[in-house]
């Protein structure tokens, strides 16, 4: 069970959060778009910390679970907490894939594939624009002002 409040933002909160996004962030997070490979700001990020949802601030992945998949998108073998990731069957583009979304706000993150490293053998392939990053030891963002676990360090 997650120590974070996974209650979705109400419509007014979601509208306020979306208003702070760039056009590309809105396209990816809210319209299930994809950024071009090899251009995301977090592809080569080597800092220690936590990757969070760009829209609602929920922690999604730890830097210790990041690996170089060679695909052109930041890749992780394990989520921060499985409850923080929603999985949706995606049959777009003539293939069957599993889309991953933020479990709290529903923002599109990317896709997960069964070709990652041990121990999970999963490759969570993410769009950098769907993410924020918090350096190790720094407080997590709390854009929904929920306090509690969300106000403390990762």
C-alpha atoms as one frame of an Amber mdcrd trajectory, in Angstrom:
protein
   0.000   0.000   0.000   1.427   3.364  -1.024   2.153   5.948   1.660   1.027
   8.613  -0.827  -2.491   9.886  -1.384  -3.487   8.424  -4.752  -6.850  10.195
  -4.878  -7.132  11.795  -8.337  -7.068  15.575  -8.521 -10.505  17.151  -8.844
 -11.310  18.861 -12.177 -10.258  22.318 -10.930  -6.940  20.997  -9.605  -6.283
  19.133 -12.857  -7.041  22.233 -14.895  -4.639  24.309 -12.762  -1.889  21.691
 -13.074  -2.388  21.414 -16.848  -2.212  25.212 -17.235   1.424  25.092 -16.055
   2.457  22.613 -18.780   4.221  23.475 -22.016   2.457  22.544 -25.278   4.710
  19.462 -25.667   4.062  18.373 -22.072   0.299  18.735 -22.627   0.522  16.742
 -25.875   2.343  13.846 -24.218   0.779  13.789 -20.742  -2.822  14.613 -21.636
  -3.133  13.428 -25.254  -0.940  10.290 -25.026   1.703  11.612 -27.384   5.361
  10.598 -27.600   8.459  12.760 -27.659  11.134  12.089 -30.259  13.831   9.593
 -29.221  17.268  10.753 -28.056  16.105  14.287 -27.230  14.627  14.039 -23.725
  16.313  15.943 -20.904  16.423  12.873 -18.639  17.848  10.373 -21.126  21.423
  10.882 -19.902  20.655  12.073 -16.371  23.037  10.310 -13.949  22.103  12.181
 -10.753  20.789  10.309  -7.707  17.174  11.024  -6.864  13.553  10.394  -7.709
  11.644  10.832 -10.952   8.154  12.212 -10.339   5.058  12.804 -12.445   5.438
  16.169 -14.175   1.726  16.826 -13.750   0.901  15.843 -10.134   4.298  15.212
  -8.488   3.737  11.548  -7.536   7.063   9.650  -7.233   7.318   7.194 -10.123
  10.883   5.823 -10.360  14.121   5.919  -8.374  17.362   6.716 -10.156  18.731
   3.377  -8.891  16.230   1.598 -11.198  17.310   3.533 -14.318  19.297   1.802
 -17.038  20.511   2.541 -20.559  18.200   0.613 -22.870  19.619   2.147 -26.054
  16.079   3.028 -27.188  16.403   6.811 -26.921  14.049   7.206 -23.953  14.763
   7.041 -20.211  14.191   3.453 -19.094  13.612   1.906 -15.679  13.293  -1.708
 -14.565  11.108  -1.066 -11.493   8.657   1.631 -10.361   8.995   3.558  -7.093
   5.836   1.736  -5.992   3.790  -0.510  -8.279   0.634   1.251  -7.013   1.905
   4.504  -8.579   1.765   3.128 -12.140  -1.399   2.296 -14.055  -1.195  -0.206
 -16.901  -3.513   0.019 -19.904  -3.728  -2.221 -22.973  -2.747  -0.120 -26.006
  -3.605  -1.342 -29.509  -2.700   1.858 -31.351  -0.212   1.942 -34.234  -1.035
  -1.631 -35.318   0.567  -3.337 -32.311  -0.316  -4.516 -28.822   1.560  -2.740
 -26.055   1.046  -1.812 -22.414   0.740   1.911 -21.817   1.802   3.207 -18.413
   0.120   6.184 -16.788   0.412   7.971 -13.460  -1.980   6.118 -11.149  -3.043
   9.370  -9.487  -3.627  11.846 -12.321  -3.758   9.539 -15.356  -0.965  11.392
 -17.166   0.603   9.381 -20.006   4.148   8.285 -19.156   5.134   5.831 -21.879
   5.012   2.055 -22.271   6.337  -1.020 -20.482   7.900  -3.973 -22.306   9.000
  -7.446 -21.103  12.623  -7.077 -22.272  14.283  -5.302 -19.334  17.037  -6.463
 -17.001  16.636  -8.609 -13.864  15.085  -8.737 -11.398  11.810  -7.600 -13.050
  12.733  -8.102 -16.722  10.611  -5.030 -17.456  11.595  -1.932 -19.425   9.480
   1.077 -18.485  10.193   3.358 -21.435   9.259   6.941 -20.490   8.931  10.339
 -22.079  11.188  12.877 -20.349   8.475  15.539 -20.650   6.214  13.351 -18.485
   8.725  13.540 -15.648  10.194  15.872 -13.094  13.333  15.079 -11.097  14.097
  15.587  -7.410  17.702  15.309  -6.255  18.391  12.822  -3.439  17.576  14.347
  -0.045  15.408  17.161  -1.420  11.674  17.400  -0.652   9.273  15.954  -3.180
   6.959  18.358  -4.980   3.474  18.679  -3.511   1.476  20.593  -6.163  -1.812
  19.217  -4.792  -0.889  20.474  -1.288  -1.563  17.152   0.375   1.347  17.260
   2.841   2.200  14.103   4.771   4.542  11.718   2.961   4.544  13.991  -0.060
   6.195  16.841   1.810   9.135  14.743   3.071  12.343  13.620   1.350  12.173
  10.656  -1.035
